[in-house]
JSON list of C-alpha atoms in Angstrom, two decimals:
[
{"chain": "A", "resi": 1, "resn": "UNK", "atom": "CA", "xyz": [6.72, -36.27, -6.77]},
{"chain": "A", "resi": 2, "resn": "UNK", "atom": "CA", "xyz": [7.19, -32.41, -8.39]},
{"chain": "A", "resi": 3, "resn": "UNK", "atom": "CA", "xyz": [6.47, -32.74, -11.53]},
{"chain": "A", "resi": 4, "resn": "UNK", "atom": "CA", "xyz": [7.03, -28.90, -11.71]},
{"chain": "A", "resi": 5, "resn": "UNK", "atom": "CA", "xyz": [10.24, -27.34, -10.19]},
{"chain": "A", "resi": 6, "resn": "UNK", "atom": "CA", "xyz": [11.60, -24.46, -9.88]},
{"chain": "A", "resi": 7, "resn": "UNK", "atom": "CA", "xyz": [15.06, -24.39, -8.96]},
{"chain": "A", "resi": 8, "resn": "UNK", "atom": "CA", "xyz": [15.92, -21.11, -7.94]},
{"chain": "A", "resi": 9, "resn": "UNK", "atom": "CA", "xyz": [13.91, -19.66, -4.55]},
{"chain": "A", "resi": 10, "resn": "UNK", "atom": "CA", "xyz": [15.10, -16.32, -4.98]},
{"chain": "A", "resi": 11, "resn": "UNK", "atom": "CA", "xyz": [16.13, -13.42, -7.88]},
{"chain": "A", "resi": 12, "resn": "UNK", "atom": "CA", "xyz": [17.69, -9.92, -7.19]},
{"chain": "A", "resi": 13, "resn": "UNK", "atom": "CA", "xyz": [17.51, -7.52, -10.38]},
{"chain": "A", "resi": 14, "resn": "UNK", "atom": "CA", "xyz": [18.02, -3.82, -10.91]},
{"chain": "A", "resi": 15, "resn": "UNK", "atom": "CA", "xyz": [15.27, -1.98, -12.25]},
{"chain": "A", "resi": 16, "resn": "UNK", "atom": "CA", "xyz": [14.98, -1.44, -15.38]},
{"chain": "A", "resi": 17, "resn": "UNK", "atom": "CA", "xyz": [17.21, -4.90, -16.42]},
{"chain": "A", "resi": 18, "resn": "UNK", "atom": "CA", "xyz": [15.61, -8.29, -17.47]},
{"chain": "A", "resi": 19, "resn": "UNK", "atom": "CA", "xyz": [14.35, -10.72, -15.42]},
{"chain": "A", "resi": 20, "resn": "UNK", "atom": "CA", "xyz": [14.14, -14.59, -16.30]},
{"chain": "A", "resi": 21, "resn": "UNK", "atom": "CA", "xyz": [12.41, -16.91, -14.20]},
{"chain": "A", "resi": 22, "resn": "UNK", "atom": "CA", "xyz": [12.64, -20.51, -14.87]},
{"chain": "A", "resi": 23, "resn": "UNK", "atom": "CA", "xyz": [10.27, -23.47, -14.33]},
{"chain": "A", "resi": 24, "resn": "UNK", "atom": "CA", "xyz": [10.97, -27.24, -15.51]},
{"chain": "A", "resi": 25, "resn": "UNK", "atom": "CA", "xyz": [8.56, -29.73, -15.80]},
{"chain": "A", "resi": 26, "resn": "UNK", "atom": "CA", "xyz": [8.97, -33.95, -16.19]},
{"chain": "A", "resi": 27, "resn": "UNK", "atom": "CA", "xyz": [5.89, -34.65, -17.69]},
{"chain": "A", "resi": 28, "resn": "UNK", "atom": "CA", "xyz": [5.20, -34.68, -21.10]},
{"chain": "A", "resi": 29, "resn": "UNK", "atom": "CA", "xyz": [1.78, -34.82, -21.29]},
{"chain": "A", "resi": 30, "resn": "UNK", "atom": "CA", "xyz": [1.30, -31.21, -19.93]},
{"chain": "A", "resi": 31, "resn": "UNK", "atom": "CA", "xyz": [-0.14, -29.32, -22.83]},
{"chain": "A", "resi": 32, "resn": "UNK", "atom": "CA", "xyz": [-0.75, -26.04, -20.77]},
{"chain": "A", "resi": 33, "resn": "UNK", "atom": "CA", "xyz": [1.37, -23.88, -18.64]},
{"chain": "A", "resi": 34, "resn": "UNK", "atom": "CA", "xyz": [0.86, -20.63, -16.79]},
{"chain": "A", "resi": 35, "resn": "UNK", "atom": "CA", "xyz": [2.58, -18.58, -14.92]},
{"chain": "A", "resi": 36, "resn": "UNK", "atom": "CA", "xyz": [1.32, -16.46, -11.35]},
{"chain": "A", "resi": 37, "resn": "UNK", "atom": "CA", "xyz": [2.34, -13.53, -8.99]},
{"chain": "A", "resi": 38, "resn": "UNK", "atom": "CA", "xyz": [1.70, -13.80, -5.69]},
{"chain": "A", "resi": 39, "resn": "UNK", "atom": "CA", "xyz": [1.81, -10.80, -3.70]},
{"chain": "A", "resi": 40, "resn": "UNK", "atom": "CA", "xyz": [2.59, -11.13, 0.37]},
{"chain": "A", "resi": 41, "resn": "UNK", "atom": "CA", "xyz": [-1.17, -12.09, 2.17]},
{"chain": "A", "resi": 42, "resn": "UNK", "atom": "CA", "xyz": [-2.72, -11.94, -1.21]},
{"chain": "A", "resi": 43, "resn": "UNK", "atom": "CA", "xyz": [-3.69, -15.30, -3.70]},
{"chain": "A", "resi": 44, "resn": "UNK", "atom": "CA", "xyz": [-1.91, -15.64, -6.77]},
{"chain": "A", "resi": 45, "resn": "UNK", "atom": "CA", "xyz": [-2.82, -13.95, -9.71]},
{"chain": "A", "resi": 46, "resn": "UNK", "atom": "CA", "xyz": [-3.14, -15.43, -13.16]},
{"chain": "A", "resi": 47, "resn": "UNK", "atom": "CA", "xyz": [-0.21, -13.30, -15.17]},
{"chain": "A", "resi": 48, "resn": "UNK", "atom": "CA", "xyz": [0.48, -14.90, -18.59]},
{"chain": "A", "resi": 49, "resn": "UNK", "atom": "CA", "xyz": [-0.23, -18.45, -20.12]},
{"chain": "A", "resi": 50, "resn": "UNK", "atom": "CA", "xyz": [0.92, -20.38, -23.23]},
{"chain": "A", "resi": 51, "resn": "UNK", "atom": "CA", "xyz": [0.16, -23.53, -25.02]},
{"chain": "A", "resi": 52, "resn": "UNK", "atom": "CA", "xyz": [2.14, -26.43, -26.16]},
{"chain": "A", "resi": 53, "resn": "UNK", "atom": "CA", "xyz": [1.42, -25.69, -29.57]},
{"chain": "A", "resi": 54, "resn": "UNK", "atom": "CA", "xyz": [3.25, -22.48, -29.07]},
{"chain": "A", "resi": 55, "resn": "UNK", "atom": "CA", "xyz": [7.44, -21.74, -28.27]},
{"chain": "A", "resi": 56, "resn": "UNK", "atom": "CA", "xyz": [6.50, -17.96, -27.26]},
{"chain": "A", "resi": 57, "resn": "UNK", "atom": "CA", "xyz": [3.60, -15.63, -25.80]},
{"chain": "A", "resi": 58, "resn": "UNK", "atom": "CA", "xyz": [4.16, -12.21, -25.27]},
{"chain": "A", "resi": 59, "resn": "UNK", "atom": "CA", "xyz": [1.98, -9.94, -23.30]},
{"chain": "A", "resi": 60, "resn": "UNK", "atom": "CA", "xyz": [3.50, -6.42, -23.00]},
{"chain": "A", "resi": 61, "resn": "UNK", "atom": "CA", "xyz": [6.74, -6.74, -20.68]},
{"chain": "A", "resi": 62, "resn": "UNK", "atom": "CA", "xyz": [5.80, -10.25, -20.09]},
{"chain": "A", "resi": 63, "resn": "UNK", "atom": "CA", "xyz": [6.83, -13.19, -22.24]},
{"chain": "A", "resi": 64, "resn": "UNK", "atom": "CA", "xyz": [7.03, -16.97, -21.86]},
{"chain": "A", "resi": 65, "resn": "UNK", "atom": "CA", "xyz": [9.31, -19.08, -23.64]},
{"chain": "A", "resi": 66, "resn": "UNK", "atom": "CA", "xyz": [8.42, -22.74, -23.98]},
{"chain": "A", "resi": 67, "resn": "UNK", "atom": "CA", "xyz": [10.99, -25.40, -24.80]},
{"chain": "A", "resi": 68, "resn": "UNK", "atom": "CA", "xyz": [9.36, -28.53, -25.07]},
{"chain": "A", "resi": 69, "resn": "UNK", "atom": "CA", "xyz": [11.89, -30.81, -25.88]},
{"chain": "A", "resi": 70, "resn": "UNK", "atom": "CA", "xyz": [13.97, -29.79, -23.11]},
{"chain": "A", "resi": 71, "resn": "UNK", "atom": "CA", "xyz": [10.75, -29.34, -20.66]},
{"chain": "A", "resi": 72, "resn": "UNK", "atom": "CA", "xyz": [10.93, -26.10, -19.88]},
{"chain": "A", "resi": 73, "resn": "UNK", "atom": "CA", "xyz": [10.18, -22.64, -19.83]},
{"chain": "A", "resi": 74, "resn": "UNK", "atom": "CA", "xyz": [10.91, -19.39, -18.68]},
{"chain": "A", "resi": 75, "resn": "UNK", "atom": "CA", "xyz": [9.51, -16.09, -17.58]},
{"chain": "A", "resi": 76, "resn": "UNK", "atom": "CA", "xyz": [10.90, -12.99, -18.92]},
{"chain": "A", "resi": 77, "resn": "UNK", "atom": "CA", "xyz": [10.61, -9.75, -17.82]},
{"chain": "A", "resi": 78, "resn": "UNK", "atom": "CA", "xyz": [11.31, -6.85, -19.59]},
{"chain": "A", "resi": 79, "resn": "UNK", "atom": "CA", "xyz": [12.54, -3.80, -17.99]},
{"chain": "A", "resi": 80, "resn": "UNK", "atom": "CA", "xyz": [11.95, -4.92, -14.41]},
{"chain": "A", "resi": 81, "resn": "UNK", "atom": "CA", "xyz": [10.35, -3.18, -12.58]},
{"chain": "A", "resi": 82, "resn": "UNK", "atom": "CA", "xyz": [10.00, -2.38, -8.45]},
{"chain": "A", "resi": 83, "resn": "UNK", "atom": "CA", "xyz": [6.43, -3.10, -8.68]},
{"chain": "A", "resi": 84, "resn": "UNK", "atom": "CA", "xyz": [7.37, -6.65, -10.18]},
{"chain": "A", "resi": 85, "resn": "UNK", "atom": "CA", "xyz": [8.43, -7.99, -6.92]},
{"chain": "A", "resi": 86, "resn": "UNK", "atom": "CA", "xyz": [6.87, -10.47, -5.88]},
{"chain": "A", "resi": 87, "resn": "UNK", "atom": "CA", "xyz": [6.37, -14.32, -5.75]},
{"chain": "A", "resi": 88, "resn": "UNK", "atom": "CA", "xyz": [6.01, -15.78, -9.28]},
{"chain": "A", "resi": 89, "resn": "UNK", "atom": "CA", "xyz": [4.76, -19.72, -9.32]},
{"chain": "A", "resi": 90, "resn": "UNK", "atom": "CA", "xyz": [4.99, -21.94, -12.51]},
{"chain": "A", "resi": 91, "resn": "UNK", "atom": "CA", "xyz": [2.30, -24.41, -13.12]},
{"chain": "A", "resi": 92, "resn": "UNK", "atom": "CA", "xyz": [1.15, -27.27, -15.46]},
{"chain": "A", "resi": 93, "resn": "UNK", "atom": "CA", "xyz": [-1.55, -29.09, -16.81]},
{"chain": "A", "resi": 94, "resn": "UNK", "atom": "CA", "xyz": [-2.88, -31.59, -19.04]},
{"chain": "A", "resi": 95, "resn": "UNK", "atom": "CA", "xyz": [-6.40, -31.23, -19.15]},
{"chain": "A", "resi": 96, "resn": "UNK", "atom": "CA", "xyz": [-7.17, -32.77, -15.64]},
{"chain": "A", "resi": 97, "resn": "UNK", "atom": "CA", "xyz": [-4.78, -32.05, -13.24]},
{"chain": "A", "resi": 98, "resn": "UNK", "atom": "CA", "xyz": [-2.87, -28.81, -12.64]},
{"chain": "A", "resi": 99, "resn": "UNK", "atom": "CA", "xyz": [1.08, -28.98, -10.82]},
{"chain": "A", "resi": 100, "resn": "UNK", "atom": "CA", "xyz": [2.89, -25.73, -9.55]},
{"chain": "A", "resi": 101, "resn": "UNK", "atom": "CA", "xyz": [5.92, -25.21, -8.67]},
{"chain": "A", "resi": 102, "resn": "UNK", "atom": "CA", "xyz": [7.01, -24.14, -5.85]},
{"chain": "A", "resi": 103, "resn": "UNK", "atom": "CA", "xyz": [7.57, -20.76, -6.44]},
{"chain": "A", "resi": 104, "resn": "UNK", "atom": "CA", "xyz": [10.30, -17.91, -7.03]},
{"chain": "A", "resi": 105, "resn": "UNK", "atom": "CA", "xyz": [10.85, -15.12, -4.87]},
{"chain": "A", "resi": 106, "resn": "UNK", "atom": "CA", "xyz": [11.74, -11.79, -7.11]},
{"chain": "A", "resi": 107, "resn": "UNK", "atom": "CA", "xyz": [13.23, -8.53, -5.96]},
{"chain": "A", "resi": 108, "resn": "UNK", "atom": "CA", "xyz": [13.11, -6.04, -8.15]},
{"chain": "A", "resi": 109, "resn": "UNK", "atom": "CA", "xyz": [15.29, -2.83, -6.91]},
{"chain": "A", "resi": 110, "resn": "UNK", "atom": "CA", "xyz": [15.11, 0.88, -7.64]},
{"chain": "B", "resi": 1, "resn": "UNK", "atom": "CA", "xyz": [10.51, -35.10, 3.04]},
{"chain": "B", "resi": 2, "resn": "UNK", "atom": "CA", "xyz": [7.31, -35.58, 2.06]},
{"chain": "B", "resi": 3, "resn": "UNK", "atom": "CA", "xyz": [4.98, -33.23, 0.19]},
{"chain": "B", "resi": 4, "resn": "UNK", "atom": "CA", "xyz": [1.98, -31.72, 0.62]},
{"chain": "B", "resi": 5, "resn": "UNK", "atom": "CA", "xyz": [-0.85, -34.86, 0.82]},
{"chain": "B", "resi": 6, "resn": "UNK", "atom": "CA", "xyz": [-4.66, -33.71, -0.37]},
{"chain": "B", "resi": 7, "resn": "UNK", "atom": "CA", "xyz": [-6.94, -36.59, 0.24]},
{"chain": "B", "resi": 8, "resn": "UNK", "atom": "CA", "xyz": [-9.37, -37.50, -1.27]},
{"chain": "B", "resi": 9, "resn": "UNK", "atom": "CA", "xyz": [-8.02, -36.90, -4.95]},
{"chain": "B", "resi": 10, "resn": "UNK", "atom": "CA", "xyz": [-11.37, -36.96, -6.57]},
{"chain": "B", "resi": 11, "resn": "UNK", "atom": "CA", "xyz": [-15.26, -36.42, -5.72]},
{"chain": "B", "resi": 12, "resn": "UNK", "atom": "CA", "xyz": [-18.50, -36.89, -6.85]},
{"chain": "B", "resi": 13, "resn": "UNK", "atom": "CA", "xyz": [-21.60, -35.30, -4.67]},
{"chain": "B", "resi": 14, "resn": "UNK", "atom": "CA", "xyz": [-24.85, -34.05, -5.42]},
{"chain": "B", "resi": 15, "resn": "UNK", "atom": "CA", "xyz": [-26.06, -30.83, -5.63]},
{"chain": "B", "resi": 16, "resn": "UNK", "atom": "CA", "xyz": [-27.50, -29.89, -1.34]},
{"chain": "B", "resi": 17, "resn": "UNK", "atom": "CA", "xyz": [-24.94, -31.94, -0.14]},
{"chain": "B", "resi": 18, "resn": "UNK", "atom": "CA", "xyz": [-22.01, -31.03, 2.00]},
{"chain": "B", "resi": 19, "resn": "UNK", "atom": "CA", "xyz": [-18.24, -32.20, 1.46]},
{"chain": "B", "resi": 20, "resn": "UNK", "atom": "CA", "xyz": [-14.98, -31.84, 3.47]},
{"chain": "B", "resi": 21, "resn": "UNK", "atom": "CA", "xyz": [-11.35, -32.14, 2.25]},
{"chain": "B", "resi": 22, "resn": "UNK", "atom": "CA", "xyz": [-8.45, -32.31, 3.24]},
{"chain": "B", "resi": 23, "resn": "UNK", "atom": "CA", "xyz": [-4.83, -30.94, 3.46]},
{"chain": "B", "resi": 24, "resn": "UNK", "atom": "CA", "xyz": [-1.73, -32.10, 5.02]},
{"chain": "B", "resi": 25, "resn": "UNK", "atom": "CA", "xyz": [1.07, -29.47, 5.10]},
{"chain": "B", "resi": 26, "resn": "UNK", "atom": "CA", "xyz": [4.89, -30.46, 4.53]},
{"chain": "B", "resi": 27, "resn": "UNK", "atom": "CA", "xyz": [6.34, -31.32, 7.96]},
{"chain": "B", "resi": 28, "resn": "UNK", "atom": "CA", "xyz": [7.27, -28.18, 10.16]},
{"chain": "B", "resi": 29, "resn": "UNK", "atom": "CA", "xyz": [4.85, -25.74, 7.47]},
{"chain": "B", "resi": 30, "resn": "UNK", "atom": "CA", "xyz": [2.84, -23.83, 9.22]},
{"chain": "B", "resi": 31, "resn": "UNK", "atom": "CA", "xyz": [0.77, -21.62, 7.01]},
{"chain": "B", "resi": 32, "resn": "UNK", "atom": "CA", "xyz": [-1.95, -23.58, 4.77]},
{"chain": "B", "resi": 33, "resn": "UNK", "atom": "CA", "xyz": [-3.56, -22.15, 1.96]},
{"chain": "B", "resi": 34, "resn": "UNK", "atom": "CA", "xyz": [-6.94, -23.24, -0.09]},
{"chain": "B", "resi": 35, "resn": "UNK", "atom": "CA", "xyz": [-7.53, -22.52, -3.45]},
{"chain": "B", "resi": 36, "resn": "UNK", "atom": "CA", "xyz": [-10.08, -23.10, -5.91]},
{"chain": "B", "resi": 37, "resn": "UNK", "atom": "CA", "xyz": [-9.25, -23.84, -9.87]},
{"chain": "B", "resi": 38, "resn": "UNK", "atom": "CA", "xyz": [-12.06, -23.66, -12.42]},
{"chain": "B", "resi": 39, "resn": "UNK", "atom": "CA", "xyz": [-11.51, -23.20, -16.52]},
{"chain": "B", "resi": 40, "resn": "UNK", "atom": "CA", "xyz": [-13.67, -20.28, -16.57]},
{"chain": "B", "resi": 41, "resn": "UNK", "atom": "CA", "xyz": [-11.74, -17.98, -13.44]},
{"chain": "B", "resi": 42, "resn": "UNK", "atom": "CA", "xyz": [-8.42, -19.69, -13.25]},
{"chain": "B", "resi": 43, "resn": "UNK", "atom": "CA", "xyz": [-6.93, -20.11, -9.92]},
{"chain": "B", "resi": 44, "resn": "UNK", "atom": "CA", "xyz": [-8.73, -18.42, -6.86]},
{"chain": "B", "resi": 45, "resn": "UNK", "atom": "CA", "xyz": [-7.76, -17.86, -3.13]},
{"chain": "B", "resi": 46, "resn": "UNK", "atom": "CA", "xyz": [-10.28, -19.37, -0.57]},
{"chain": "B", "resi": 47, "resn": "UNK", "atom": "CA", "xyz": [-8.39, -18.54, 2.78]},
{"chain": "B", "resi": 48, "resn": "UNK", "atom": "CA", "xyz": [-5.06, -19.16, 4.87]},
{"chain": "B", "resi": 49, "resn": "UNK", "atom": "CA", "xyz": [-4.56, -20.50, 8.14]},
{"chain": "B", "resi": 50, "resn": "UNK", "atom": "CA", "xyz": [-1.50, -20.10, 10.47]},
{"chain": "B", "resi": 51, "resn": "UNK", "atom": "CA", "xyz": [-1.38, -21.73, 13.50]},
{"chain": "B", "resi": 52, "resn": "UNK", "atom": "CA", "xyz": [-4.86, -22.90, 13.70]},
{"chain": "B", "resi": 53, "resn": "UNK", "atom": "CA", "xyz": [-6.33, -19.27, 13.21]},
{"chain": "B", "resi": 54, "resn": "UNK", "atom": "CA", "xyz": [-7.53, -17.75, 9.85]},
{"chain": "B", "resi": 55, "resn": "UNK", "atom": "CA", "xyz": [-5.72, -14.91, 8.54]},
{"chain": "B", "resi": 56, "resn": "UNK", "atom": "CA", "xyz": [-6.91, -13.92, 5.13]},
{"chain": "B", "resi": 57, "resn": "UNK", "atom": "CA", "xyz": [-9.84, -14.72, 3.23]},
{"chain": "B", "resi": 58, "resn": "UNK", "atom": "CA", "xyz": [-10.78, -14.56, -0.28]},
{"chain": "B", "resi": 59, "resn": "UNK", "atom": "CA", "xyz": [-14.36, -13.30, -1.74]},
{"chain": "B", "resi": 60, "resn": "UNK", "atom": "CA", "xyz": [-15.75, -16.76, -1.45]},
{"chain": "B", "resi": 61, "resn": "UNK", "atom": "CA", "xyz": [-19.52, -17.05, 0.31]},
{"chain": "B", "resi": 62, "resn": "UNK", "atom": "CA", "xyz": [-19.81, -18.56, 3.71]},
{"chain": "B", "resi": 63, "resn": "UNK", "atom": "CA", "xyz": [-20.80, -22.12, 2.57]},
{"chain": "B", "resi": 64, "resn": "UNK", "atom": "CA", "xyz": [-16.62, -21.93, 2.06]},
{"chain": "B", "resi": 65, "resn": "UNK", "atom": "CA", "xyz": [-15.19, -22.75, 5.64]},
{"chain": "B", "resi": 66, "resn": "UNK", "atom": "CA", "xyz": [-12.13, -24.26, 6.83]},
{"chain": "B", "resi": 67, "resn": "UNK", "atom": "CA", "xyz": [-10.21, -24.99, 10.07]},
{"chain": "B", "resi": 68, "resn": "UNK", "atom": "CA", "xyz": [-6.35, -25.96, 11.00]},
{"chain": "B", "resi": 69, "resn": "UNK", "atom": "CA", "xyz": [-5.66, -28.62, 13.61]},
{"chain": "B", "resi": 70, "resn": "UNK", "atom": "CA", "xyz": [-2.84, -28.40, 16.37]},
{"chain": "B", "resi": 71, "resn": "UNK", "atom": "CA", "xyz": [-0.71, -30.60, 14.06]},
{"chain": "B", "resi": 72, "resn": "UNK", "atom": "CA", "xyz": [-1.48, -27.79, 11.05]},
{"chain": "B", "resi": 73, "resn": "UNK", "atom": "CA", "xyz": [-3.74, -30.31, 8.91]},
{"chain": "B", "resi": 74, "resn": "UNK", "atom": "CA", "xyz": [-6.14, -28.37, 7.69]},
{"chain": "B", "resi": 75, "resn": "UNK", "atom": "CA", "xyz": [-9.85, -28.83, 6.69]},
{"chain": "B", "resi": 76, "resn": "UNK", "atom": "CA", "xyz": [-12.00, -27.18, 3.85]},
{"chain": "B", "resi": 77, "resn": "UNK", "atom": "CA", "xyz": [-15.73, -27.85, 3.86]},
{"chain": "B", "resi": 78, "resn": "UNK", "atom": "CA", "xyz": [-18.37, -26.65, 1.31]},
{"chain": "B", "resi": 79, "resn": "UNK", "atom": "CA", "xyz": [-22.05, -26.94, 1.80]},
{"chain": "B", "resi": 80, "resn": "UNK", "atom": "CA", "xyz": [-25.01, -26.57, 0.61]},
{"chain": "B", "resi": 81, "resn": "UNK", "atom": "CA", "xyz": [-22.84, -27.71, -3.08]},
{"chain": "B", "resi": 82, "resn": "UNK", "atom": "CA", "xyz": [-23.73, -25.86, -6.16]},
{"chain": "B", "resi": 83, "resn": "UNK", "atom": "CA", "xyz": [-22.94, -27.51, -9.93]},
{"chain": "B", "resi": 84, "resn": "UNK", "atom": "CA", "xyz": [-20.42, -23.91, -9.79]},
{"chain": "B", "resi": 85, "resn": "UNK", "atom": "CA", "xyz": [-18.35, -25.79, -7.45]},
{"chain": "B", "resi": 86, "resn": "UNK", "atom": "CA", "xyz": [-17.02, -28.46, -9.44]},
{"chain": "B", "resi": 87, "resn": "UNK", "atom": "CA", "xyz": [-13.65, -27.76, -9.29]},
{"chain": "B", "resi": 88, "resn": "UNK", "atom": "CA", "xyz": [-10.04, -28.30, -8.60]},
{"chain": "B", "resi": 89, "resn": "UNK", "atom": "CA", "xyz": [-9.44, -27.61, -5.38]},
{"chain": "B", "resi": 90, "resn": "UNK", "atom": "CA", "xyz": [-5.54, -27.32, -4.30]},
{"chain": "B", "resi": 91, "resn": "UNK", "atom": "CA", "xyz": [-4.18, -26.20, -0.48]},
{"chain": "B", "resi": 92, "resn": "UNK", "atom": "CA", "xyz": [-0.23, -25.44, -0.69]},
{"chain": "B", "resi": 93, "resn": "UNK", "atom": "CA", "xyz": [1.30, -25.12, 2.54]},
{"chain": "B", "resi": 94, "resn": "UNK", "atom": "CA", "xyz": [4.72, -22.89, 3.29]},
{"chain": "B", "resi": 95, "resn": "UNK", "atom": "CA", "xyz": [6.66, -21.70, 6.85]},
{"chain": "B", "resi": 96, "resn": "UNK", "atom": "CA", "xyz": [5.29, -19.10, 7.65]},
{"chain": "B", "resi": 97, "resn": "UNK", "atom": "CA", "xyz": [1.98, -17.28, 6.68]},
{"chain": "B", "resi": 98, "resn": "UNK", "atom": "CA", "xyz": [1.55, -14.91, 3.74]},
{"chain": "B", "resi": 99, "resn": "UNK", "atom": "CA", "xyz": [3.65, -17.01, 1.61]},
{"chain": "B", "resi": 100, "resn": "UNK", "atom": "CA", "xyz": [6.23, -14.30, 0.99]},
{"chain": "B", "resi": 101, "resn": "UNK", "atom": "CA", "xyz": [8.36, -17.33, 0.48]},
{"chain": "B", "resi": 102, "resn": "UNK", "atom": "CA", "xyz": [8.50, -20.76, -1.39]},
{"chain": "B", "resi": 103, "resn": "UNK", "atom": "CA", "xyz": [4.90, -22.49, -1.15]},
{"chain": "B", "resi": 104, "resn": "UNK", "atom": "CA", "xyz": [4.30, -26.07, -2.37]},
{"chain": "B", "resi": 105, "resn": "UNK", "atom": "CA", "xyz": [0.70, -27.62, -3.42]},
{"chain": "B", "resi": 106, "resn": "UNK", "atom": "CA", "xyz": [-0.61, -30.21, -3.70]},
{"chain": "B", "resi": 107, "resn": "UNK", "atom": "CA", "xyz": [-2.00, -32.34, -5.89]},
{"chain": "B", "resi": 108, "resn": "UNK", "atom": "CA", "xyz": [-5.30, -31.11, -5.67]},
{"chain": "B", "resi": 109, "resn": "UNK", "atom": "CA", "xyz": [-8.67, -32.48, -5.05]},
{"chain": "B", "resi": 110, "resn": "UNK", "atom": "CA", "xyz": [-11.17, -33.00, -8.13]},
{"chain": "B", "resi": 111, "resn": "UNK", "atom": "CA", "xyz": [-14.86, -32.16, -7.01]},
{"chain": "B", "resi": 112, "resn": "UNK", "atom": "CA", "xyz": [-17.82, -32.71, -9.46]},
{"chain": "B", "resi": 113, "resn": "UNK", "atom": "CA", "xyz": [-21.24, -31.60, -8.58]},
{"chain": "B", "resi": 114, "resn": "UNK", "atom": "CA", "xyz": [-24.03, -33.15, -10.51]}
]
């Protein structure tokens, strides 16, 4: 069962304009979420992560939104950039296990 | 369709000893993937395999290894375990190799080392 899903495969943005990637999750005993980039042959890279605690973490362009009520969140990046492109997954936890989504492919062009 | 099945879920071994888990892909995926998930360094690539053969490799010491089978099941074994190696240990599995596309993991395999 995917507990963690993201819905939309692909995003196309112009440089420079803001970039939202979404994730939803069904279970509500996740407590943790994070979100990767995954570059082509490479593993994914730990980008930003926030706590259910928390509705918002911002790291420089990066920020997560949490909405826990509706079980989700979102990615948002601000300006995009061509160097952004790239495959950003989703994941969850609550303490034990860890769920990912299955990933969103994002073009960023000049 | 069915997802991507990691068996077994969880793992207890001893410190010397060897252990192999396993991954099997989403029907038709071809490229299978093995990382490792630890509090301390977050999520870290082990290797992928596409059709059977290895094609990139993470900065993991050779007691890592893995293989892919003809039917693109693939293998992971660890030996000579260190306590380091407890871990969550997910594969995902995709179409075609370097994931440039959608990849989906599974649920992951818990391994303790005491």
């Amino acid at each position: 069962d995917q507990q963690v899903k993201q819905n939309s495969p692909s995003l196309s943005v112009q440089e420079g304009r803001i970039s939202i990637l979404n994730c939803d999750y069904t279970n509500s005993m996740f407590d943790y979420f994070l979100w990767y980039k995954k570059y082509p042959a490479e593993g994914p890279t730990f980008l930003i992560s926030i706590s259910s605690i928390k509705d918002k973490n911002e790291d420089g362009r990066f920020t997560v939104f949490l909405n826990k009520s509706a079980k989700h969140l979102s990615l948002h990046i601000v300006p995009s950039q061509p160097g952004d492109s790239a495959v950003y997954f989703c994941a969850a936890s609550d303490g034990d296990d860890m769920r990912f989504g299955a990933g969103t492919r994002l073009t960023v062009k000049p | 369709k069915a997802g991507v099945t990691q068996t077994p879920r969880y793992l207890i071994k001893t410190r010397g000893q060897q252990v192999t888990l396993s991954c099997s892909p989403i029907s038709g995926h071809r490229s299978v993937s093995w990382y490792q998930q630890t509090p301390g360094q977050g999520l870290q690539f082990l290797f992928e395999y596409f059709s059977e053969t290895q094609r990139n490799k993470g900065n993991f010491p050779g007691r890592f290894s893995g293989r892919q089978f003809s039917n693109s099941r693939s293998e992971m074994n660890v030996s000579t375990l260190e306590l380091g190696d407890s871990a969550l240990y997910l594969c995902a599995s995709s179409l075609v190799v370097g994931q440039d596309t959608e990849a989906f993991f599974g649920q992951g395999t818990r391994l303790t080392v005491v």
